[in-house]
């Protein structure tokens, strides 16, 4: 009976580790997607800034605020774009930090999973022999 309860306990632990690994994988995919989205946003903002640079300084420009557009100068629009790029770069750094943490957690779960599987198989062989 004690060996059966140990096996059930081992199965329960393996199941928990497996669920944790699935959660971490999901979070990793989400983080990777957010990083890619932020990189696309930076690229889009840089292209917009490049096109705005070709215009004359006195050209009237509009920026969207909610459901309306506000008249701004070229310098104000470029400043807004630069802030947006900086914010996206900061967010990317945060997401990359989160991603490295999740990758570390994933490696730890994998090693624990392998240890449990290896320990459980070795323990099972010893008790049967």
mmCIF file of N, CA, C and O in Angstrom, residues 24-105:
data_model
loop_
_atom_site.group_PDB
_atom_site.id
_atom_site.type_symbol
_atom_site.label_atom_id
_atom_site.label_comp_id
_atom_site.label_asym_id
_atom_site.label_seq_id
_atom_site.Cartn_x
_atom_site.Cartn_y
_atom_site.Cartn_z
ATOM 1 N N UNK A 24 4.161 28.183 -17.922
ATOM 2 C CA UNK A 24 5.361 28.954 -18.248
ATOM 3 C C UNK A 24 5.506 29.083 -19.763
ATOM 4 O O UNK A 24 5.832 30.168 -20.266
ATOM 5 N N UNK A 25 5.243 28.003 -20.499
ATOM 6 C CA UNK A 25 5.325 28.063 -21.961
ATOM 7 C C UNK A 25 4.333 29.072 -22.525
ATOM 8 O O UNK A 25 4.659 29.839 -23.433
ATOM 9 N N UNK A 26 3.138 29.089 -21.972
ATOM 10 C CA UNK A 26 2.123 30.044 -22.419
ATOM 11 C C UNK A 26 2.587 31.478 -22.157
ATOM 12 O O UNK A 26 2.465 32.354 -23.019
ATOM 13 N N UNK A 27 3.134 31.704 -20.973
ATOM 14 C CA UNK A 27 3.626 33.038 -20.629
ATOM 15 C C UNK A 27 4.797 33.434 -21.517
ATOM 16 O O UNK A 27 4.917 34.604 -21.911
ATOM 17 N N UNK A 28 5.665 32.484 -21.844
ATOM 18 C CA UNK A 28 6.790 32.769 -22.737
ATOM 19 C C UNK A 28 6.304 33.182 -24.122
ATOM 20 O O UNK A 28 6.814 34.148 -24.707
ATOM 21 N N UNK A 29 5.320 32.471 -24.638
ATOM 22 C CA UNK A 29 4.778 32.815 -25.958
ATOM 23 C C UNK A 29 4.145 34.199 -25.931
ATOM 24 O O UNK A 29 4.305 34.984 -26.860
ATOM 25 N N UNK A 30 3.431 34.496 -24.859
ATOM 26 C CA UNK A 30 2.786 35.807 -24.719
ATOM 27 C C UNK A 30 3.837 36.908 -24.667
ATOM 28 O O UNK A 30 3.711 37.944 -25.334
ATOM 29 N N UNK A 31 4.886 36.686 -23.892
ATOM 30 C CA UNK A 31 5.955 37.669 -23.755
ATOM 31 C C UNK A 31 6.664 37.890 -25.086
ATOM 32 O O UNK A 31 6.953 39.031 -25.466
ATOM 33 N N UNK A 32 6.944 36.808 -25.793
ATOM 34 C CA UNK A 32 7.594 36.911 -27.102
ATOM 35 C C UNK A 32 6.718 37.694 -28.076
ATOM 36 O O UNK A 32 7.214 38.551 -28.815
ATOM 37 N N UNK A 33 5.433 37.438 -28.055
ATOM 38 C CA UNK A 33 4.505 38.161 -28.921
ATOM 39 C C UNK A 33 4.461 39.651 -28.607
ATOM 40 O O UNK A 33 4.427 40.487 -29.515
ATOM 41 N N UNK A 34 4.496 39.973 -27.319
ATOM 42 C CA UNK A 34 4.480 41.383 -26.930
ATOM 43 C C UNK A 34 5.757 42.081 -27.371
ATOM 44 O O UNK A 34 5.723 43.233 -27.826
ATOM 45 N N UNK A 35 6.896 41.396 -27.238
ATOM 46 C CA UNK A 35 8.166 41.988 -27.670
ATOM 47 C C UNK A 35 8.130 42.255 -29.171
ATOM 48 O O UNK A 35 8.526 43.331 -29.629
ATOM 49 N N UNK A 36 7.655 41.292 -29.947
ATOM 50 C CA UNK A 36 7.569 41.469 -31.398
ATOM 51 C C UNK A 36 6.630 42.619 -31.759
ATOM 52 O O UNK A 36 6.920 43.408 -32.657
ATOM 53 N N UNK A 37 5.512 42.725 -31.061
ATOM 54 C CA UNK A 37 4.577 43.820 -31.307
ATOM 55 C C UNK A 37 5.195 45.178 -31.008
ATOM 56 O O UNK A 37 5.008 46.139 -31.767
ATOM 57 N N UNK A 38 5.942 45.257 -29.919
ATOM 58 C CA UNK A 38 6.604 46.516 -29.564
ATOM 59 C C UNK A 38 7.680 46.873 -30.590
ATOM 60 O O UNK A 38 7.842 48.049 -30.937
ATOM 61 N N UNK A 39 8.397 45.883 -31.087
ATOM 62 C CA UNK A 39 9.417 46.150 -32.110
ATOM 63 C C UNK A 39 8.767 46.669 -33.391
ATOM 64 O O UNK A 39 9.305 47.580 -34.034
ATOM 65 N N UNK A 40 7.613 46.099 -33.752
ATOM 66 C CA UNK A 40 6.889 46.590 -34.938
ATOM 67 C C UNK A 40 6.429 48.032 -34.722
ATOM 68 O O UNK A 40 6.474 48.858 -35.637
ATOM 69 N N UNK A 41 5.975 48.330 -33.499
ATOM 70 C CA UNK A 41 5.524 49.689 -33.185
ATOM 71 C C UNK A 41 6.680 50.685 -33.295
ATOM 72 O O UNK A 41 6.514 51.797 -33.802
ATOM 73 N N UNK A 42 7.863 50.289 -32.826
ATOM 74 C CA UNK A 42 9.041 51.153 -32.937
ATOM 75 C C UNK A 42 9.375 51.394 -34.403
ATOM 76 O O UNK A 42 9.642 52.529 -34.815
ATOM 77 N N UNK A 43 9.361 50.322 -35.189
ATOM 78 C CA UNK A 43 9.664 50.450 -36.612
ATOM 79 C C UNK A 43 8.671 51.380 -37.303
ATOM 80 O O UNK A 43 9.054 52.254 -38.091
ATOM 81 N N UNK A 44 7.399 51.225 -36.983
ATOM 82 C CA UNK A 44 6.348 52.069 -37.570
ATOM 83 C C UNK A 44 6.569 53.537 -37.174
ATOM 84 O O UNK A 44 6.442 54.448 -38.004
ATOM 85 N N UNK A 45 6.907 53.763 -35.912
ATOM 86 C CA UNK A 45 7.125 55.135 -35.441
ATOM 87 C C UNK A 45 8.347 55.766 -36.103
ATOM 88 O O UNK A 45 8.334 56.947 -36.454
ATOM 89 N N UNK A 46 9.401 54.975 -36.290
ATOM 90 C CA UNK A 46 10.604 55.494 -36.955
ATOM 91 C C UNK A 46 10.319 55.849 -38.404
ATOM 92 O O UNK A 46 10.809 56.874 -38.907
ATOM 93 N N UNK A 47 9.521 55.026 -39.072
ATOM 94 C CA UNK A 47 9.154 55.335 -40.457
ATOM 95 C C UNK A 47 8.325 56.615 -40.528
ATOM 96 O O UNK A 47 8.528 57.455 -41.416
ATOM 97 N N UNK A 48 7.408 56.763 -39.589
ATOM 98 C CA UNK A 48 6.577 57.979 -39.539
ATOM 99 C C UNK A 48 7.456 59.192 -39.306
ATOM 100 O O UNK A 48 7.298 60.230 -39.966
ATOM 101 N N UNK A 49 8.398 59.078 -38.380
ATOM 102 C CA UNK A 49 9.308 60.187 -38.075
ATOM 103 C C UNK A 49 10.157 60.542 -39.301
ATOM 104 O O UNK A 49 10.371 61.714 -39.606
ATOM 105 N N UNK A 50 10.588 59.526 -40.013
ATOM 106 C CA UNK A 50 11.391 59.751 -41.223
ATOM 107 C C UNK A 50 10.594 60.526 -42.266
ATOM 108 O O UNK A 50 11.110 61.461 -42.885
ATOM 109 N N UNK A 51 9.325 60.158 -42.434
ATOM 110 C CA UNK A 51 8.477 60.856 -43.403
ATOM 111 C C UNK A 51 8.167 62.282 -42.949
ATOM 112 O O UNK A 51 8.105 63.197 -43.759
ATOM 113 N N UNK A 52 7.981 62.464 -41.659
ATOM 114 C CA UNK A 52 7.692 63.807 -41.144
ATOM 115 C C UNK A 52 8.900 64.728 -41.338
ATOM 116 O O UNK A 52 8.746 65.927 -41.588
ATOM 117 N N UNK A 53 10.096 64.169 -41.247
ATOM 118 C CA UNK A 53 11.302 64.970 -41.444
ATOM 119 C C UNK A 53 11.388 65.566 -42.844
ATOM 120 O O UNK A 53 12.036 66.596 -43.035
ATOM 121 N N UNK A 54 10.767 64.937 -43.815
ATOM 122 C CA UNK A 54 10.828 65.442 -45.185
ATOM 123 C C UNK A 54 9.924 66.661 -45.386
ATOM 124 O O UNK A 54 10.087 67.386 -46.354
ATOM 125 N N UNK A 55 8.992 66.895 -44.468
ATOM 126 C CA UNK A 55 8.060 68.018 -44.591
ATOM 127 C C UNK A 55 8.681 69.318 -44.081
ATOM 128 O O UNK A 55 9.604 69.309 -43.269
ATOM 129 N N UNK A 56 8.110 70.422 -44.545
ATOM 130 C CA UNK A 56 8.577 71.738 -44.091
ATOM 131 C C UNK A 56 8.170 71.947 -42.633
ATOM 132 O O UNK A 56 7.122 71.453 -42.191
ATOM 133 N N UNK A 57 8.951 72.718 -41.860
ATOM 134 C CA UNK A 57 8.627 72.944 -40.439
ATOM 135 C C UNK A 57 7.282 73.630 -40.206
ATOM 136 O O UNK A 57 6.640 73.407 -39.185
ATOM 137 N N UNK A 58 6.835 74.448 -41.137
ATOM 138 C CA UNK A 58 5.574 75.170 -40.936
ATOM 139 C C UNK A 58 4.346 74.369 -41.392
ATOM 140 O O UNK A 58 3.215 74.850 -41.286
ATOM 141 N N UNK A 59 4.542 73.154 -41.828
ATOM 142 C CA UNK A 59 3.430 72.320 -42.271
ATOM 143 C C UNK A 59 2.531 71.984 -41.075
ATOM 144 O O UNK A 59 3.016 71.513 -40.047
ATOM 145 N N UNK A 60 1.222 72.255 -41.194
ATOM 146 C CA UNK A 60 0.332 71.904 -40.080
ATOM 147 C C UNK A 60 0.172 70.383 -40.001
ATOM 148 O O UNK A 60 0.009 69.705 -41.004
ATOM 149 N N UNK A 61 0.247 69.888 -38.773
ATOM 150 C CA UNK A 61 0.128 68.445 -38.552
ATOM 151 C C UNK A 61 -0.895 68.186 -37.471
ATOM 152 O O UNK A 61 -1.047 68.971 -36.544
ATOM 153 N N UNK A 62 -1.545 67.063 -37.603
ATOM 154 C CA UNK A 62 -2.569 66.679 -36.642
ATOM 155 C C UNK A 62 -2.167 65.367 -35.973
ATOM 156 O O UNK A 62 -1.641 64.469 -36.613
ATOM 157 N N UNK A 63 -2.440 65.298 -34.695
ATOM 158 C CA UNK A 63 -2.229 64.041 -33.976
ATOM 159 C C UNK A 63 -3.556 63.630 -33.356
ATOM 160 O O UNK A 63 -4.356 64.469 -32.955
ATOM 161 N N UNK A 64 -3.768 62.335 -33.296
ATOM 162 C CA UNK A 64 -5.054 61.867 -32.776
ATOM 163 C C UNK A 64 -5.015 61.792 -31.261
ATOM 164 O O UNK A 64 -4.043 61.354 -30.660
ATOM 165 N N UNK A 65 -6.097 62.240 -30.665
ATOM 166 C CA UNK A 65 -6.290 62.168 -29.221
ATOM 167 C C UNK A 65 -7.686 61.598 -29.022
ATOM 168 O O UNK A 65 -8.679 62.308 -29.167
ATOM 169 N N UNK A 66 -7.732 60.308 -28.733
ATOM 170 C CA UNK A 66 -9.039 59.674 -28.596
ATOM 171 C C UNK A 66 -9.755 59.645 -29.930
ATOM 172 O O UNK A 66 -9.246 59.094 -30.899
ATOM 173 N N UNK A 67 -10.914 60.298 -29.984
ATOM 174 C CA UNK A 67 -11.724 60.312 -31.206
ATOM 175 C C UNK A 67 -11.600 61.629 -31.967
ATOM 176 O O UNK A 67 -12.378 61.892 -32.884
ATOM 177 N N UNK A 68 -10.636 62.460 -31.580
ATOM 178 C CA UNK A 68 -10.489 63.737 -32.277
ATOM 179 C C UNK A 68 -9.035 63.939 -32.689
ATOM 180 O O UNK A 68 -8.150 63.199 -32.276
ATOM 181 N N UNK A 69 -8.818 64.957 -33.496
ATOM 182 C CA UNK A 69 -7.481 65.298 -33.954
ATOM 183 C C UNK A 69 -7.137 66.697 -33.471
ATOM 184 O O UNK A 69 -7.968 67.594 -33.499
ATOM 185 N N UNK A 70 -5.862 66.839 -33.034
ATOM 186 C CA UNK A 70 -5.405 68.115 -32.490
ATOM 187 C C UNK A 70 -4.299 68.650 -33.397
ATOM 188 O O UNK A 70 -3.393 67.915 -33.795
ATOM 189 N N UNK A 71 -4.386 69.949 -33.699
ATOM 190 C CA UNK A 71 -3.381 70.596 -34.521
ATOM 191 C C UNK A 71 -2.106 70.783 -33.701
ATOM 192 O O UNK A 71 -2.141 71.319 -32.590
ATOM 193 N N UNK A 72 -0.973 70.307 -34.241
ATOM 194 C CA UNK A 72 0.317 70.424 -33.564
ATOM 195 C C UNK A 72 1.368 70.920 -34.534
ATOM 196 O O UNK A 72 1.191 70.861 -35.754
ATOM 197 N N UNK A 73 2.483 71.362 -33.983
ATOM 198 C CA UNK A 73 3.618 71.738 -34.817
ATOM 199 C C UNK A 73 4.430 70.489 -35.131
ATOM 200 O O UNK A 73 4.260 69.438 -34.497
ATOM 201 N N UNK A 74 5.324 70.619 -36.082
ATOM 202 C CA UNK A 74 6.171 69.494 -36.469
ATOM 203 C C UNK A 74 7.020 69.036 -35.282
ATOM 204 O O UNK A 74 7.169 67.835 -35.039
ATOM 205 N N UNK A 75 7.537 69.993 -34.516
ATOM 206 C CA UNK A 75 8.385 69.659 -33.361
ATOM 207 C C UNK A 75 7.592 68.875 -32.309
ATOM 208 O O UNK A 75 8.113 67.911 -31.725
ATOM 209 N N UNK A 76 6.354 69.275 -32.074
ATOM 210 C CA UNK A 76 5.524 68.567 -31.084
ATOM 211 C C UNK A 76 5.239 67.137 -31.519
ATOM 212 O O UNK A 76 5.300 66.210 -30.714
ATOM 213 N N UNK A 77 4.938 66.957 -32.797
ATOM 214 C CA UNK A 77 4.641 65.623 -33.309
ATOM 215 C C UNK A 77 5.887 64.743 -33.215
ATOM 216 O O UNK A 77 5.813 63.587 -32.784
ATOM 217 N N UNK A 78 7.024 65.293 -33.597
ATOM 218 C CA UNK A 78 8.276 64.516 -33.508
ATOM 219 C C UNK A 78 8.602 64.168 -32.058
ATOM 220 O O UNK A 78 9.065 63.068 -31.769
ATOM 221 N N UNK A 79 8.325 65.081 -31.145
ATOM 222 C CA UNK A 79 8.557 64.819 -29.720
ATOM 223 C C UNK A 79 7.658 63.677 -29.229
ATOM 224 O O UNK A 79 8.103 62.804 -28.488
ATOM 225 N N UNK A 80 6.409 63.703 -29.659
ATOM 226 C CA UNK A 80 5.478 62.617 -29.289
ATOM 227 C C UNK A 80 5.972 61.269 -29.819
ATOM 228 O O UNK A 80 5.907 60.255 -29.115
ATOM 229 N N UNK A 81 6.469 61.268 -31.042
ATOM 230 C CA UNK A 81 6.969 60.028 -31.633
ATOM 231 C C UNK A 81 8.197 59.532 -30.871
ATOM 232 O O UNK A 81 8.330 58.337 -30.588
ATOM 233 N N UNK A 82 9.085 60.438 -30.509
ATOM 234 C CA UNK A 82 10.282 60.046 -29.753
ATOM 235 C C UNK A 82 9.916 59.469 -28.390
ATOM 236 O O UNK A 82 10.513 58.490 -27.934
ATOM 237 N N UNK A 83 8.919 60.063 -27.736
ATOM 238 C CA UNK A 83 8.460 59.533 -26.448
ATOM 239 C C UNK A 83 7.879 58.133 -26.617
ATOM 240 O O UNK A 83 8.117 57.252 -25.797
ATOM 241 N N UNK A 84 7.115 57.963 -27.677
ATOM 242 C CA UNK A 84 6.514 56.663 -27.952
ATOM 243 C C UNK A 84 7.587 55.594 -28.178
ATOM 244 O O UNK A 84 7.495 54.477 -27.663
ATOM 245 N N UNK A 85 8.625 55.949 -28.940
ATOM 246 C CA UNK A 85 9.728 55.019 -29.201
ATOM 247 C C UNK A 85 10.442 54.669 -27.906
ATOM 248 O O UNK A 85 10.723 53.495 -27.635
ATOM 249 N N UNK A 86 10.698 55.674 -27.073
ATOM 250 C CA UNK A 86 11.395 55.427 -25.802
ATOM 251 C C UNK A 86 10.559 54.539 -24.892
ATOM 252 O O UNK A 86 11.085 53.611 -24.261
ATOM 253 N N UNK A 87 9.267 54.795 -24.833
ATOM 254 C CA UNK A 87 8.369 53.977 -24.004
ATOM 255 C C UNK A 87 8.378 52.526 -24.491
ATOM 256 O O UNK A 87 8.456 51.598 -23.678
ATOM 257 N N UNK A 88 8.317 52.342 -25.797
ATOM 258 C CA UNK A 88 8.332 50.983 -26.353
ATOM 259 C C UNK A 88 9.654 50.278 -26.050
ATOM 260 O O UNK A 88 9.668 49.090 -25.722
ATOM 261 N N UNK A 89 10.768 51.012 -26.147
ATOM 262 C CA UNK A 89 12.073 50.415 -25.841
ATOM 263 C C UNK A 89 12.153 50.007 -24.375
ATOM 264 O O UNK A 89 12.687 48.940 -24.049
ATOM 265 N N UNK A 90 11.619 50.840 -23.486
ATOM 266 C CA UNK A 90 11.599 50.491 -22.063
ATOM 267 C C UNK A 90 10.731 49.257 -21.818
ATOM 268 O O UNK A 90 11.113 48.370 -21.037
ATOM 269 N N UNK A 91 9.590 49.199 -22.479
ATOM 270 C CA UNK A 91 8.708 48.042 -22.339
ATOM 271 C C UNK A 91 9.370 46.768 -22.851
ATOM 272 O O UNK A 91 9.192 45.688 -22.277
ATOM 273 N N UNK A 92 10.148 46.894 -23.932
ATOM 274 C CA UNK A 92 10.859 45.731 -24.474
ATOM 275 C C UNK A 92 11.870 45.221 -23.447
ATOM 276 O O UNK A 92 11.998 44.013 -23.230
ATOM 277 N N UNK A 93 12.582 46.146 -22.803
ATOM 278 C CA UNK A 93 13.560 45.737 -21.779
ATOM 279 C C UNK A 93 12.870 44.989 -20.637
ATOM 280 O O UNK A 93 13.370 43.969 -20.159
ATOM 281 N N UNK A 94 11.714 45.490 -20.218
ATOM 282 C CA UNK A 94 10.968 44.820 -19.152
ATOM 283 C C UNK A 94 10.516 43.427 -19.586
ATOM 284 O O UNK A 94 10.638 42.458 -18.837
ATOM 285 N N UNK A 95 10.000 43.346 -20.809
ATOM 286 C CA UNK A 95 9.523 42.059 -21.314
ATOM 287 C C UNK A 95 10.664 41.064 -21.491
ATOM 288 O O UNK A 95 10.497 39.870 -21.245
ATOM 289 N N UNK A 96 11.830 41.552 -21.911
ATOM 290 C CA UNK A 96 12.980 40.655 -22.062
ATOM 291 C C UNK A 96 13.437 40.144 -20.702
ATOM 292 O O UNK A 96 13.845 38.992 -20.572
ATOM 293 N N UNK A 97 13.368 41.001 -19.677
ATOM 294 C CA UNK A 97 13.683 40.562 -18.320
ATOM 295 C C UNK A 97 12.707 39.486 -17.858
ATOM 296 O O UNK A 97 13.116 38.467 -17.278
ATOM 297 N N UNK A 98 11.444 39.702 -18.131
ATOM 298 C CA UNK A 98 10.423 38.709 -17.785
ATOM 299 C C UNK A 98 10.667 37.416 -18.548
ATOM 300 O O UNK A 98 10.556 36.321 -17.984
ATOM 301 N N UNK A 99 11.029 37.546 -19.806
ATOM 302 C CA UNK A 99 11.256 36.368 -20.644
ATOM 303 C C UNK A 99 12.445 35.554 -20.123
ATOM 304 O O UNK A 99 12.366 34.326 -20.058
ATOM 305 N N UNK A 100 13.529 36.210 -19.733
ATOM 306 C CA UNK A 100 14.688 35.476 -19.206
ATOM 307 C C UNK A 100 14.327 34.778 -17.899
ATOM 308 O O UNK A 100 14.754 33.650 -17.657
ATOM 309 N N UNK A 101 13.533 35.446 -17.064
ATOM 310 C CA UNK A 101 13.091 34.828 -15.811
ATOM 311 C C UNK A 101 12.254 33.580 -16.107
ATOM 312 O O UNK A 101 12.443 32.532 -15.478
ATOM 313 N N UNK A 102 11.334 33.685 -17.053
ATOM 314 C CA UNK A 102 10.484 32.552 -17.409
ATOM 315 C C UNK A 102 11.304 31.405 -18.008
ATOM 316 O O UNK A 102 11.031 30.234 -17.738
ATOM 317 N N UNK A 103 12.305 31.753 -18.823
ATOM 318 C CA UNK A 103 13.167 30.708 -19.386
ATOM 319 C C UNK A 103 13.929 29.979 -18.282
ATOM 320 O O UNK A 103 14.085 28.755 -18.335
ATOM 321 N N UNK A 104 14.380 30.730 -17.281
ATOM 322 C CA UNK A 104 15.074 30.119 -16.140
ATOM 323 C C UNK A 104 14.118 29.195 -15.383
ATOM 324 O O UNK A 104 14.486 28.064 -15.015
ATOM 325 N N UNK A 105 12.899 29.651 -15.154
ATOM 326 C CA UNK A 105 11.892 28.838 -14.479
ATOM 327 C C UNK A 105 11.605 27.562 -15.276
ATOM 328 O O UNK A 105 11.442 26.484 -14.699
#
